[in-house]
Amino acid sequence: MKDIKNPIETEKREWRKQQTQLRLKTWLTIFSPISLLLIWQFLSQSGLIDARFFPPPTAIISTFIDLLTSGELFHNINISLFRIFAGFLLGVIPGIIIGLCMGLYAPFRHFVSPVVMALMPIPTLALLPIILIIFGIGEVSKVVTIAGSVFFPVVINTAAGVISIDSIYLDVAKNYGASRKDFILKIALPGSLPVMLEGIQMGQAIALLTIVAAEMMGARSGIGYLIWTSYSAFLLKEMFVGLILISFFGYIFSLLLRWLQRKLIPWR
Amino acid sequence: MKDIKNPIETEKREWRKQQTQLRLKTWLTIFSPISLLLIWQFLSQSGLIDARFFPPPTAIISTFIDLLTSGELFHNINISLFRIFAGFLLGVIPGIIIGLCMGLYAPFRHFVSPVVMALMPIPTLALLPIILIIFGIGEVSKVVTIAGSVFFPVVINTAAGVISIDSIYLDVAKNYGASRKDFILKIALPGSLPVMLEGIQMGQAIALLTIVAAEMMGARSGIGYLIWTSYSAFLLKEMFVGLILISFFGYIFSLLLRWLQRKLIPWR
Amino acid sequence: TEEEESVKVNDEVSIDNPSGDLAPLSKKTTVIIAEDGSASGAGFYIANEKGYFDDYNIEVEFVTFANSDDMLPALASGDVDIAGGISSASFFNAIAQGIDVKIIADKGHNEIEKSYFTFVIGADKQGEIKDYSDLKGKKVAVSTEHAVDDYIFHQMLEHSGLTEEDVEFVLMPDFGNMMAAIENGSIDAALQIEPLITQGVSEGIHVRFGDATDFAPEAQIAMVLGSPQFMKDEQDVSLRFMAAYLKGVRDYNDAFKKGEDKDKIIDIMTQYTALKDASVWEDVFVTGLDPNGKMFIDDIRNQYEMYEKNGAISGEFNFDEAIDTTITEKAVKIIGEYE
Amino acid sequence: MSPNPKISIHELTKVFYKKKNSVTALENISLDIEEGEFVCLVGPSGCGKTTLLRILAGLENQSSGAFKIERSGEDRPNQSMVFQERGVLPWLTVEENVAFGLKMRHLPKSHVKERTNYFLNKVGLAKFTKMYPKELSGGMKQRVSIARAFANDPEILLMDEPFGALDEQNKYILQEELLSIWSETKKTVLFITHSIDEALYLSDRVLLMSAQPGKILAEIKIDLSRPRKLEDIRSNSEISSKFLDIWRHLQVEVQRSRL
Amino acid sequence: MSPNPKISIHELTKVFYKKKNSVTALENISLDIEEGEFVCLVGPSGCGKTTLLRILAGLENQSSGAFKIERSGEDRPNQSMVFQERGVLPWLTVEENVAFGLKMRHLPKSHVKERTNYFLNKVGLAKFTKMYPKELSGGMKQRVSIARAFANDPEILLMDEPFGALDEQNKYILQEELLSIWSETKKTVLFITHSIDEALYLSDRVLLMSAQPGKILAEIKIDLSRPRKLEDIRSNSEISSKFLDIWRHLQVEVQRSRL
Ligand SMILES: Nc1ncnc2c1ncn2[C@@H]1O[C@H](COP(=O)(O)OP(=O)(O)OP(=O)(O)O)[C@@H](O)[C@H]1O
Ligand SMILES: Nc1ncnc2c1ncn2[C@@H]1O[C@H](COP(=O)(O)OP(=O)(O)OP(=O)(O)O)[C@@H](O)[C@H]1O
Ligand SMILES: [Mg+2]
Ligand SMILES: [Mg+2]
């Protein structure tokens, strides 16, 4: 038979233990990439991995600083961010509109979905020449490349979101005499928002994955351009700077989207 | 005041009306891609779009038949399917294992997830050189390219799936004295399966999107190879045959996965 | 033909003009040049930096493509006016499909014993591979199939007495990938290009293996291509463009062959290409660029015939129509022969 | 029966037809409900109670027969329904949920505001106006649902087991509140429940339904004075015998539907 | 009280502590339950009933105090819990769910099979063995949960509002079934409910809990003979007064917890 005294003290101690564990986990999260970098540094400097192909992190950082101070990097980042944002918006907005229409009008859905399903698996890389023919070599074609790959997850998730709205909410709307417009604005849009935002999140990830492909044609700047021209010229430090930038922006964007999610669906 | 007689007849008529509508929708689904192809054919033949870049569907089909009868196509399809399957498995299996570990062991999750998050946004295309350095130019590197891009959605969804298991099921397992092994096999694995399968579905889509990139290094065959060499040689009809094949296999794979889903989660 | 004559070209020369020859265009005209970031665009870069285009009131804009095949649709649609490309089946196929692109001037050939585009072997393979015939059973990476790379590869095979079956041809569209593949032993040799050759040598990854001029002394590697509109309808511009380009090429030759003003030229090259290290430029075997824009047309024809023989050409066309050097010749006449 | 009942249902039949297989959910339901009456519908699971309510609410079409809801002549909606717990829209705040019906009718803002606040006060949610449903307990969600229906000021109120998922103590508190609002507004209410105690406590009349196909088996008048107290009901032997009456009826029906 | 009760709880206290803010859920609960007794725990929402059960089930640790479950010496688990509706594992069939506890103990296959079938028959699910929970009604799911707990043959059974979400008719059928299995197996049961009627119908003893912090306020012995019939209970005036007794107690507690 166990017997413990002083209930509040016991729980306080328990709670403190948990707090320590929580803090430990936060430390692990910070420690993990740092330790990885340290191992990389060690392996690269000691020659256990080929430093020509995997330059040590310190060398990459110094290249990063060089590029930064020369101002070149800012220009590349700016232009790529513009392309990503523009492409993202150009993919997301029609995605939401068409997705809502697909969710709301069954005949439209049946008409459009086979086309969407057929186009979805086609790799962006393979579409570059066609995009180039239609949109030329300017900014438009880069933005379209990104938009095209963002579009599919958004349209599919938006339609799925509308369809997945619990039928009881449709009954509520009908019972309280919602007009078509009210139904779309008050039921379909908010009801599909959580699933739609998952699609947008996926679209954001894909936008980043596509930037290198988008900047393979007719570009003179951008992070994707930096990555592949650096690699073509075997400037691996510069290439790694580009990769790290992509990864960094991936992190920033996912934070932004999570913030947006909290703002847009406070009721979750 | 409305007054209708013969209840069963009324409902039968209503039901027949619905059946007709359903059949109409099926027709729409078939009609939509066909009408698109007809429009394309018309535009291309009438010169409203440039037939040099968008050869009419009939020309593509005849090229398709030529390639098919020459046997060349079968070889390309076989090799690509092998790469896709192998890469898919090589991405999915570690994805599930690491995802389960992440879901089950919080410290492991905290250690691994920043690395996963940092690597995820890096485009496959940019990783080709690194894969090449590590895995050479053989089949392995193509399979690894695909595996690498399949891995991320699977690992993230599996971990999310485990975490999202309703805590009441954990209580049930604990209350009935489940051992660690039993817990993993009877609770964690089946409980995370629905979310995990969504990740696998996403992985399948990504595997197809990656085949062109994968077959850009040292390949001499495959659908991806067909697409970009056809394009490089300006043989656009052959390129379109490749694109249509990709789209076709995308459809087949998603059917396969939906079948698998029904088999694996009959309880949904 | 009649049509050509109907285009009025202002080709009066006056020493008072800013260029010392042709009059500047009355309206500022932008010429878009497609590049793949290679050093063979030196003529464009130098002409731009030295103001030769400015003299004619031409403004140039560079756009970069991953490779020269991607440029063809842009060139055909008139999105770009000038491209630097290699001869390839795709180029001839495009022409056969009605994309009327012209080959107009030299943009790269190997200098004897100083090839910028030649074979390298792994640094650790030097003992094993001493002669071309030692490539028997080896893996050799080539960046394209049915293009000049392939052609040079076949010339090498012929020279060494090997057949296609003797050597394993590895298609590797990216030159950077070849470095990685040689380093990890995936391949034994590669048809590599400068400045990656020099870089790889200095990093101990590969070594030069003979010289491409051993077996293909007169191979035409890269060419300046013109869009149909640019060559036909805008001859005022294209003539001036070519004159400026050739001036740039001549400065380049002055620098690398005669050592005149070399620092300035290398400075320009570091600005425009990915190779930012000026000292490495002293070591690279630079691209040969003919100061009069002359090409090895017979060699281009040989290449075409090889692609056709290998079944890579689909459709019919007249080879001679693909080549149009009249503007180049006219420009040389105006600015004078190079000595 | 008065010559002009508020709700009159005449030989209403509902058949669900699916590929050769037809289920008769309701059969020849005839029924009159007076203005201001509180009627409870009790019956075994699956007997068609929800189906009847959904037909009255216009969410489903009857297969034959007819019904009529007498209009008072004022500009008010025919009916409003109180759904089970899930009927509160999760993406609207408490306030927006209660105002939902009024906003759908595009009434002037000030009017919406006023009525919303009035009923929020009535159900004791004035302090929670800006909260989302996820932050509310089950009982509070049902309060929102009830306030929404009453705020809409319909001719009649339809309630489908609104307190089914609540615990007994909370259920009692909400029942009291419901009766208090009802006695103030004098609305006609048709209320579905599984709980005989609830029916006895709330209604003027209990309608007993048979198992599939749903018919009205019997009706029992509850003429206890109002306001009622649970104590009175539990200690009243007449009510006890009515309870057992209904209980036995249902037992028979439940047994029948299980065979 | 016998000198060796089956469950003995001694001054059990549970505090939930979170960053400066501590909630005392249970305070000095002392309690003995005899072998074979059926005890119901009734109290206002949030008074700590679930918390007490979870501590006994080993799912939560007490902050102070102790409890003991007397072992019979045989190889059987200490306790099994019947959770609310969601406690059935959705990815296992009816059969696998019932066998879950036995399989976790790695008992021989034939034994598992036999006990599973026995209890599936007992709760009338023999025809549904291969079905998944999604295909079952709420009542059938609770049957699975009860069969699982009994099949596990534990020293004591802990039940947390197992019938809370069911409609009254189904609830009554399950209560009958539960009593029948209980009278056969003579297990010791600690049963949580919100329903006074349920407590009166099922238990030997009703424990009344106070609102937060949860203490045991009173206990009421129900010495009706078994098997009981609902009719007897409803018409028995002594039981009616016990109902009102408990009702008033709870009213006070509910009011107190709302202030
Ligand atoms: N949309 C539908 N399609 C086919 N059958 C239906 C449909 N809706 C209801 N039914 C059937 O009609 C009958 C009555 O259903 P209803 O939901 O009205 O019962 P209920 O009395 O409300 O039951 P409960 O008390 O369980 O809510 C049931 O047999 C049900 O299976
Ligand atoms: N994990 C926890 N963390 C913090 N507080 C908790 C936790 N679990 C329960 N509580 C608090 O303890 C008190 C008792 O909760 P408990 O769930 O035991 O109540 P209950 O009697 O079962 O209520 P109900 O009848 O609504 O199920 C409540 O005030 C609750 O907020
Ligand atoms: Mg119902
Ligand atoms: Mg509880």
mmCIF file of C-alpha atoms in Angstrom, chain B:
data_model
loop_
_atom_site.group_PDB
_atom_site.id
_atom_site.type_symbol
_atom_site.label_atom_id
_atom_site.label_comp_id
_atom_site.label_asym_id
_atom_site.label_seq_id
_atom_site.Cartn_x
_atom_site.Cartn_y
_atom_site.Cartn_z
ATOM 1 C CA MET B 1 -51.708 22.807 -48.776
ATOM 2 C CA LYS B 2 -50.106 20.204 -51.003
ATOM 3 C CA ASP B 3 -51.545 16.765 -51.262
ATOM 4 C CA ILE B 4 -49.873 13.918 -53.078
ATOM 5 C CA LYS B 5 -51.201 10.372 -53.497
ATOM 6 C CA ASN B 6 -49.467 7.014 -53.886
ATOM 7 C CA PRO B 7 -46.357 7.429 -51.724
ATOM 8 C CA ILE B 8 -44.250 4.589 -53.127
ATOM 9 C CA GLU B 9 -44.832 5.640 -56.742
ATOM 10 C CA THR B 10 -43.846 9.180 -55.873
ATOM 11 C CA GLU B 11 -40.592 8.099 -54.304
ATOM 12 C CA LYS B 12 -39.858 5.662 -57.126
ATOM 13 C CA ARG B 13 -40.204 8.485 -59.635
ATOM 14 C CA GLU B 14 -37.965 10.690 -57.488
ATOM 15 C CA TRP B 15 -35.380 7.949 -57.299
ATOM 16 C CA ARG B 16 -35.412 7.392 -61.068
ATOM 17 C CA LYS B 17 -34.836 11.087 -61.571
ATOM 18 C CA GLN B 18 -31.802 10.893 -59.304
ATOM 19 C CA GLN B 19 -30.468 7.851 -61.150
ATOM 20 C CA THR B 20 -30.694 9.729 -64.438
ATOM 21 C CA GLN B 21 -28.784 12.616 -62.926
ATOM 22 C CA LEU B 22 -26.124 10.267 -61.634
ATOM 23 C CA ARG B 23 -25.721 8.726 -65.064
ATOM 24 C CA LEU B 24 -25.460 12.206 -66.525
ATOM 25 C CA LYS B 25 -22.611 13.001 -64.181
ATOM 26 C CA THR B 26 -20.751 9.859 -65.212
ATOM 27 C CA TRP B 27 -21.177 10.925 -68.813
ATOM 28 C CA LEU B 28 -19.824 14.351 -67.993
ATOM 29 C CA THR B 29 -16.731 12.752 -66.486
ATOM 30 C CA ILE B 30 -16.098 10.824 -69.684
ATOM 31 C CA PHE B 31 -17.143 13.623 -71.975
ATOM 32 C CA SER B 32 -14.912 16.271 -70.406
ATOM 33 C CA PRO B 33 -11.468 14.925 -71.423
ATOM 34 C CA ILE B 34 -12.816 13.861 -74.815
ATOM 35 C CA SER B 35 -14.177 17.304 -75.570
ATOM 36 C CA LEU B 36 -10.901 18.810 -74.490
ATOM 37 C CA LEU B 37 -9.020 16.557 -76.877
ATOM 38 C CA LEU B 38 -11.421 17.447 -79.676
ATOM 39 C CA ILE B 39 -10.904 21.155 -79.064
ATOM 40 C CA TRP B 40 -7.167 20.647 -79.047
ATOM 41 C CA GLN B 41 -7.410 18.683 -82.313
ATOM 42 C CA PHE B 42 -9.458 21.427 -83.895
ATOM 43 C CA LEU B 43 -7.231 24.268 -82.701
ATOM 44 C CA SER B 44 -4.104 22.455 -83.743
ATOM 45 C CA GLN B 45 -5.353 21.493 -87.188
ATOM 46 C CA SER B 46 -6.852 24.855 -87.919
ATOM 47 C CA GLY B 47 -3.604 26.525 -86.960
ATOM 48 C CA LEU B 48 -5.104 28.536 -84.110
ATOM 49 C CA ILE B 49 -2.462 27.051 -81.870
ATOM 50 C CA ASP B 50 0.985 26.269 -83.149
ATOM 51 C CA ALA B 51 0.958 22.655 -84.354
ATOM 52 C CA ARG B 52 4.747 22.543 -84.194
ATOM 53 C CA PHE B 53 4.547 22.873 -80.428
ATOM 54 C CA PHE B 54 1.127 21.319 -79.860
ATOM 55 C CA PRO B 55 0.796 18.512 -82.366
ATOM 56 C CA PRO B 56 -2.813 17.370 -82.764
ATOM 57 C CA PRO B 57 -3.903 14.420 -80.576
ATOM 58 C CA THR B 58 -4.304 12.174 -83.623
ATOM 59 C CA ALA B 59 -0.647 12.740 -84.513
ATOM 60 C CA ILE B 60 0.332 11.985 -80.919
ATOM 61 C CA ILE B 61 -1.703 8.805 -80.954
ATOM 62 C CA SER B 62 -0.134 7.624 -84.170
ATOM 63 C CA THR B 63 3.317 8.317 -82.697
ATOM 64 C CA PHE B 64 2.210 6.414 -79.636
ATOM 65 C CA ILE B 65 1.275 3.410 -81.749
ATOM 66 C CA ASP B 66 4.571 3.595 -83.628
ATOM 67 C CA LEU B 67 6.534 3.623 -80.390
ATOM 68 C CA LEU B 68 4.422 0.837 -78.998
ATOM 69 C CA THR B 69 4.849 -1.466 -81.962
ATOM 70 C CA SER B 70 8.582 -0.828 -82.066
ATOM 71 C CA GLY B 71 8.697 -2.230 -78.522
ATOM 72 C CA GLU B 72 10.744 0.744 -77.391
ATOM 73 C CA LEU B 73 7.930 2.032 -75.257
ATOM 74 C CA PHE B 74 7.485 -1.157 -73.275
ATOM 75 C CA HIS B 75 11.108 -1.126 -72.314
ATOM 76 C CA ASN B 76 10.909 2.497 -71.178
ATOM 77 C CA ILE B 77 7.736 1.895 -69.222
ATOM 78 C CA ASN B 78 9.129 -1.187 -67.528
ATOM 79 C CA ILE B 79 12.277 0.482 -66.386
ATOM 80 C CA SER B 80 10.468 3.584 -65.140
ATOM 81 C CA LEU B 81 7.879 1.552 -63.293
ATOM 82 C CA PHE B 82 10.651 -0.375 -61.640
ATOM 83 C CA ARG B 83 12.348 2.828 -60.567
ATOM 84 C CA ILE B 84 9.128 4.350 -59.323
ATOM 85 C CA PHE B 85 8.152 1.253 -57.361
ATOM 86 C CA ALA B 86 11.592 0.712 -55.913
ATOM 87 C CA GLY B 87 11.971 4.395 -55.055
ATOM 88 C CA PHE B 88 8.506 4.473 -53.604
ATOM 89 C CA LEU B 89 9.170 1.510 -51.338
ATOM 90 C CA LEU B 90 12.586 2.822 -50.385
ATOM 91 C CA GLY B 91 10.968 6.085 -49.360
ATOM 92 C CA VAL B 92 7.857 4.699 -47.738
ATOM 93 C CA ILE B 93 9.379 2.005 -45.535
ATOM 94 C CA PRO B 94 11.964 4.153 -43.734
ATOM 95 C CA GLY B 95 9.371 6.918 -43.691
ATOM 96 C CA ILE B 96 6.970 4.722 -41.773
ATOM 97 C CA ILE B 97 9.617 3.404 -39.393
ATOM 98 C CA ILE B 98 11.121 6.799 -38.603
ATOM 99 C CA GLY B 99 7.662 8.367 -38.483
ATOM 100 C CA LEU B 100 6.487 5.774 -35.982
ATOM 101 C CA CYS B 101 9.575 6.326 -33.856
ATOM 102 C CA MET B 102 9.007 10.066 -33.989
ATOM 103 C CA GLY B 103 5.416 9.613 -32.954
ATOM 104 C CA LEU B 104 6.243 7.223 -30.161
ATOM 105 C CA TYR B 105 9.366 8.751 -28.606
ATOM 106 C CA ALA B 106 9.092 12.455 -27.942
ATOM 107 C CA PRO B 107 12.840 13.035 -27.520
ATOM 108 C CA PHE B 108 13.499 11.334 -30.845
ATOM 109 C CA ARG B 109 10.810 13.476 -32.431
ATOM 110 C CA HIS B 110 12.311 16.638 -31.050
ATOM 111 C CA PHE B 111 15.726 15.599 -32.256
ATOM 112 C CA VAL B 112 14.747 14.540 -35.764
ATOM 113 C CA SER B 113 11.985 16.945 -36.713
ATOM 114 C CA PRO B 114 14.127 20.082 -37.186
ATOM 115 C CA VAL B 115 16.329 18.109 -39.582
ATOM 116 C CA VAL B 116 13.316 16.793 -41.485
ATOM 117 C CA MET B 117 11.820 20.280 -41.652
ATOM 118 C CA ALA B 118 15.096 21.773 -42.879
ATOM 119 C CA LEU B 119 15.599 19.185 -45.611
ATOM 120 C CA MET B 120 12.006 19.040 -46.814
ATOM 121 C CA PRO B 121 11.856 22.336 -48.758
ATOM 122 C CA ILE B 122 15.028 21.565 -50.707
ATOM 123 C CA PRO B 123 14.113 20.799 -54.334
ATOM 124 C CA THR B 124 14.930 17.349 -55.695
ATOM 125 C CA LEU B 125 16.511 18.982 -58.701
ATOM 126 C CA ALA B 126 19.021 20.730 -56.465
ATOM 127 C CA LEU B 127 19.828 17.510 -54.679
ATOM 128 C CA LEU B 128 20.723 15.597 -57.849
ATOM 129 C CA PRO B 129 24.455 16.408 -57.647
ATOM 130 C CA ILE B 130 24.655 15.338 -54.020
ATOM 131 C CA ILE B 131 22.817 12.113 -54.717
ATOM 132 C CA LEU B 132 25.128 11.497 -57.622
ATOM 133 C CA ILE B 133 28.202 11.974 -55.486
ATOM 134 C CA ILE B 134 26.963 9.592 -52.859
ATOM 135 C CA PHE B 135 25.201 6.964 -54.928
ATOM 136 C CA GLY B 136 26.860 7.127 -58.347
ATOM 137 C CA ILE B 137 25.027 7.054 -61.641
ATOM 138 C CA GLY B 138 23.496 3.600 -61.531
ATOM 139 C CA GLU B 139 19.951 2.586 -60.812
ATOM 140 C CA VAL B 140 20.550 3.277 -57.134
ATOM 141 C CA SER B 141 20.773 7.025 -57.546
ATOM 142 C CA LYS B 142 17.552 7.169 -59.578
ATOM 143 C CA VAL B 143 15.741 5.101 -57.017
ATOM 144 C CA VAL B 144 17.179 7.232 -54.222
ATOM 145 C CA THR B 145 16.057 10.456 -55.916
ATOM 146 C CA ILE B 146 12.497 9.206 -55.939
ATOM 147 C CA ALA B 147 12.767 7.713 -52.461
ATOM 148 C CA GLY B 148 14.062 11.010 -51.105
ATOM 149 C CA SER B 149 11.062 12.935 -52.277
ATOM 150 C CA VAL B 150 8.594 10.262 -51.189
ATOM 151 C CA PHE B 151 10.145 10.038 -47.743
ATOM 152 C CA PHE B 152 9.127 13.448 -46.414
ATOM 153 C CA PRO B 153 5.345 13.372 -46.710
ATOM 154 C CA VAL B 154 5.319 9.830 -45.363
ATOM 155 C CA VAL B 155 7.487 10.543 -42.350
ATOM 156 C CA ILE B 156 5.586 13.700 -41.461
ATOM 157 C CA ASN B 157 2.158 12.129 -41.836
ATOM 158 C CA THR B 158 3.102 8.982 -39.977
ATOM 159 C CA ALA B 159 4.387 10.967 -37.022
ATOM 160 C CA ALA B 160 1.295 13.189 -37.131
ATOM 161 C CA GLY B 161 -0.867 10.081 -37.344
ATOM 162 C CA VAL B 162 0.628 8.576 -34.213
ATOM 163 C CA ILE B 163 0.333 11.832 -32.305
ATOM 164 C CA SER B 164 -3.255 12.303 -33.377
ATOM 165 C CA ILE B 165 -4.383 8.960 -31.942
ATOM 166 C CA ASP B 166 -7.165 9.698 -29.487
ATOM 167 C CA SER B 167 -5.741 9.483 -25.967
ATOM 168 C CA ILE B 168 -8.620 7.279 -24.912
ATOM 169 C CA TYR B 169 -7.138 4.466 -26.994
ATOM 170 C CA LEU B 170 -3.850 4.900 -25.196
ATOM 171 C CA ASP B 171 -5.785 4.597 -21.927
ATOM 172 C CA VAL B 172 -7.502 1.445 -23.155
ATOM 173 C CA ALA B 173 -4.145 -0.078 -24.054
ATOM 174 C CA LYS B 174 -2.681 0.833 -20.702
ATOM 175 C CA ASN B 175 -5.727 -0.357 -18.799
ATOM 176 C CA TYR B 176 -5.610 -3.741 -20.490
ATOM 177 C CA GLY B 177 -1.887 -4.053 -19.864
ATOM 178 C CA ALA B 178 -0.571 -3.859 -23.434
ATOM 179 C CA SER B 179 3.174 -4.476 -23.677
ATOM 180 C CA ARG B 180 5.348 -2.056 -25.621
ATOM 181 C CA LYS B 181 5.358 -4.322 -28.651
ATOM 182 C CA ASP B 182 1.619 -4.909 -28.489
ATOM 183 C CA PHE B 183 1.085 -1.202 -28.134
ATOM 184 C CA ILE B 184 3.015 -0.482 -31.313
ATOM 185 C CA LEU B 185 1.382 -3.240 -33.329
ATOM 186 C CA LYS B 186 -2.178 -2.967 -32.043
ATOM 187 C CA ILE B 187 -2.561 0.723 -31.294
ATOM 188 C CA ALA B 188 0.117 2.958 -32.817
ATOM 189 C CA LEU B 189 0.291 1.292 -36.232
ATOM 190 C CA PRO B 190 -3.434 0.886 -36.959
ATOM 191 C CA GLY B 191 -4.269 4.174 -35.240
ATOM 192 C CA SER B 192 -1.875 6.147 -37.407
ATOM 193 C CA LEU B 193 -2.736 4.248 -40.583
ATOM 194 C CA PRO B 194 -5.375 6.617 -42.016
ATOM 195 C CA VAL B 195 -3.154 9.690 -41.769
ATOM 196 C CA MET B 196 -0.136 7.646 -42.819
ATOM 197 C CA LEU B 197 -1.910 6.484 -45.965
ATOM 198 C CA GLU B 198 -2.674 10.077 -46.858
ATOM 199 C CA GLY B 199 1.060 10.697 -46.660
ATOM 200 C CA ILE B 200 1.705 7.669 -48.836
ATOM 201 C CA GLN B 201 -0.795 8.917 -51.381
ATOM 202 C CA MET B 202 1.002 12.232 -51.470
ATOM 203 C CA GLY B 203 4.290 10.337 -51.783
ATOM 204 C CA GLN B 204 2.945 8.464 -54.794
ATOM 205 C CA ALA B 205 2.037 11.722 -56.522
ATOM 206 C CA ILE B 206 5.494 13.090 -55.774
ATOM 207 C CA ALA B 207 7.215 9.917 -57.019
ATOM 208 C CA LEU B 208 5.683 10.527 -60.442
ATOM 209 C CA LEU B 209 6.573 14.201 -60.392
ATOM 210 C CA THR B 210 10.178 13.248 -59.694
ATOM 211 C CA ILE B 211 10.716 10.630 -62.394
ATOM 212 C CA VAL B 212 11.867 13.173 -64.992
ATOM 213 C CA ALA B 213 14.422 14.666 -62.622
ATOM 214 C CA ALA B 214 15.569 11.198 -61.570
ATOM 215 C CA GLU B 215 16.102 10.147 -65.157
ATOM 216 C CA MET B 216 18.146 13.224 -65.960
ATOM 217 C CA MET B 217 21.331 11.662 -64.715
ATOM 218 C CA GLY B 218 23.015 8.844 -66.474
ATOM 219 C CA ALA B 219 19.801 7.274 -67.696
ATOM 220 C CA ARG B 220 19.394 5.713 -71.113
ATOM 221 C CA SER B 221 15.787 4.672 -70.795
ATOM 222 C CA GLY B 222 12.588 5.350 -68.947
ATOM 223 C CA ILE B 223 9.575 7.562 -69.421
ATOM 224 C CA GLY B 224 11.323 10.557 -67.884
ATOM 225 C CA TYR B 225 14.265 9.988 -70.220
ATOM 226 C CA LEU B 226 11.841 9.706 -73.137
ATOM 227 C CA ILE B 227 10.277 13.011 -72.203
ATOM 228 C CA TRP B 228 13.384 15.076 -71.896
ATOM 229 C CA THR B 229 15.410 13.517 -74.698
ATOM 230 C CA SER B 230 12.406 13.845 -76.992
ATOM 231 C CA TYR B 231 12.216 17.433 -75.998
ATOM 232 C CA SER B 232 15.953 17.926 -76.401
ATOM 233 C CA ALA B 233 15.691 16.450 -79.870
ATOM 234 C CA PHE B 234 12.620 18.583 -80.499
ATOM 235 C CA LEU B 235 10.486 15.513 -81.053
ATOM 236 C CA LEU B 236 7.421 16.983 -79.412
ATOM 237 C CA LYS B 237 5.025 14.193 -80.377
ATOM 238 C CA GLU B 238 7.197 11.708 -78.531
ATOM 239 C CA MET B 239 7.359 14.097 -75.605
ATOM 240 C CA PHE B 240 3.578 14.285 -75.426
ATOM 241 C CA VAL B 241 3.386 10.494 -75.526
ATOM 242 C CA GLY B 242 5.623 10.488 -72.459
ATOM 243 C CA LEU B 243 3.504 13.083 -70.670
ATOM 244 C CA ILE B 244 0.329 11.150 -71.375
ATOM 245 C CA LEU B 245 1.938 7.982 -70.063
ATOM 246 C CA ILE B 246 2.861 9.739 -66.824
ATOM 247 C CA SER B 247 -0.661 11.016 -66.463
ATOM 248 C CA PHE B 248 -2.036 7.546 -67.192
ATOM 249 C CA PHE B 249 0.155 5.905 -64.583
ATOM 250 C CA GLY B 250 -0.785 8.610 -62.115
ATOM 251 C CA TYR B 251 -4.372 7.514 -62.579
ATOM 252 C CA ILE B 252 -3.580 3.799 -62.241
ATOM 253 C CA PHE B 253 -1.502 4.364 -59.111
ATOM 254 C CA SER B 254 -4.156 6.408 -57.415
ATOM 255 C CA LEU B 255 -6.682 3.638 -58.135
ATOM 256 C CA LEU B 256 -4.247 1.094 -56.692
ATOM 257 C CA LEU B 257 -3.729 3.151 -53.580
ATOM 258 C CA ARG B 258 -7.425 3.676 -53.085
ATOM 259 C CA TRP B 259 -7.867 -0.075 -53.312
ATOM 260 C CA LEU B 260 -5.077 -0.559 -50.794
ATOM 261 C CA GLN B 261 -6.710 1.976 -48.536
ATOM 262 C CA ARG B 262 -9.958 0.041 -48.574
ATOM 263 C CA LYS B 263 -8.086 -3.156 -47.766
ATOM 264 C CA LEU B 264 -5.930 -1.700 -45.023
ATOM 265 C CA ILE B 265 -8.508 0.414 -43.242
ATOM 266 C CA PRO B 266 -11.773 -1.475 -43.620
ATOM 267 C CA TRP B 267 -12.837 0.078 -40.340
ATOM 268 C CA ARG B 268 -13.075 3.582 -41.811
#
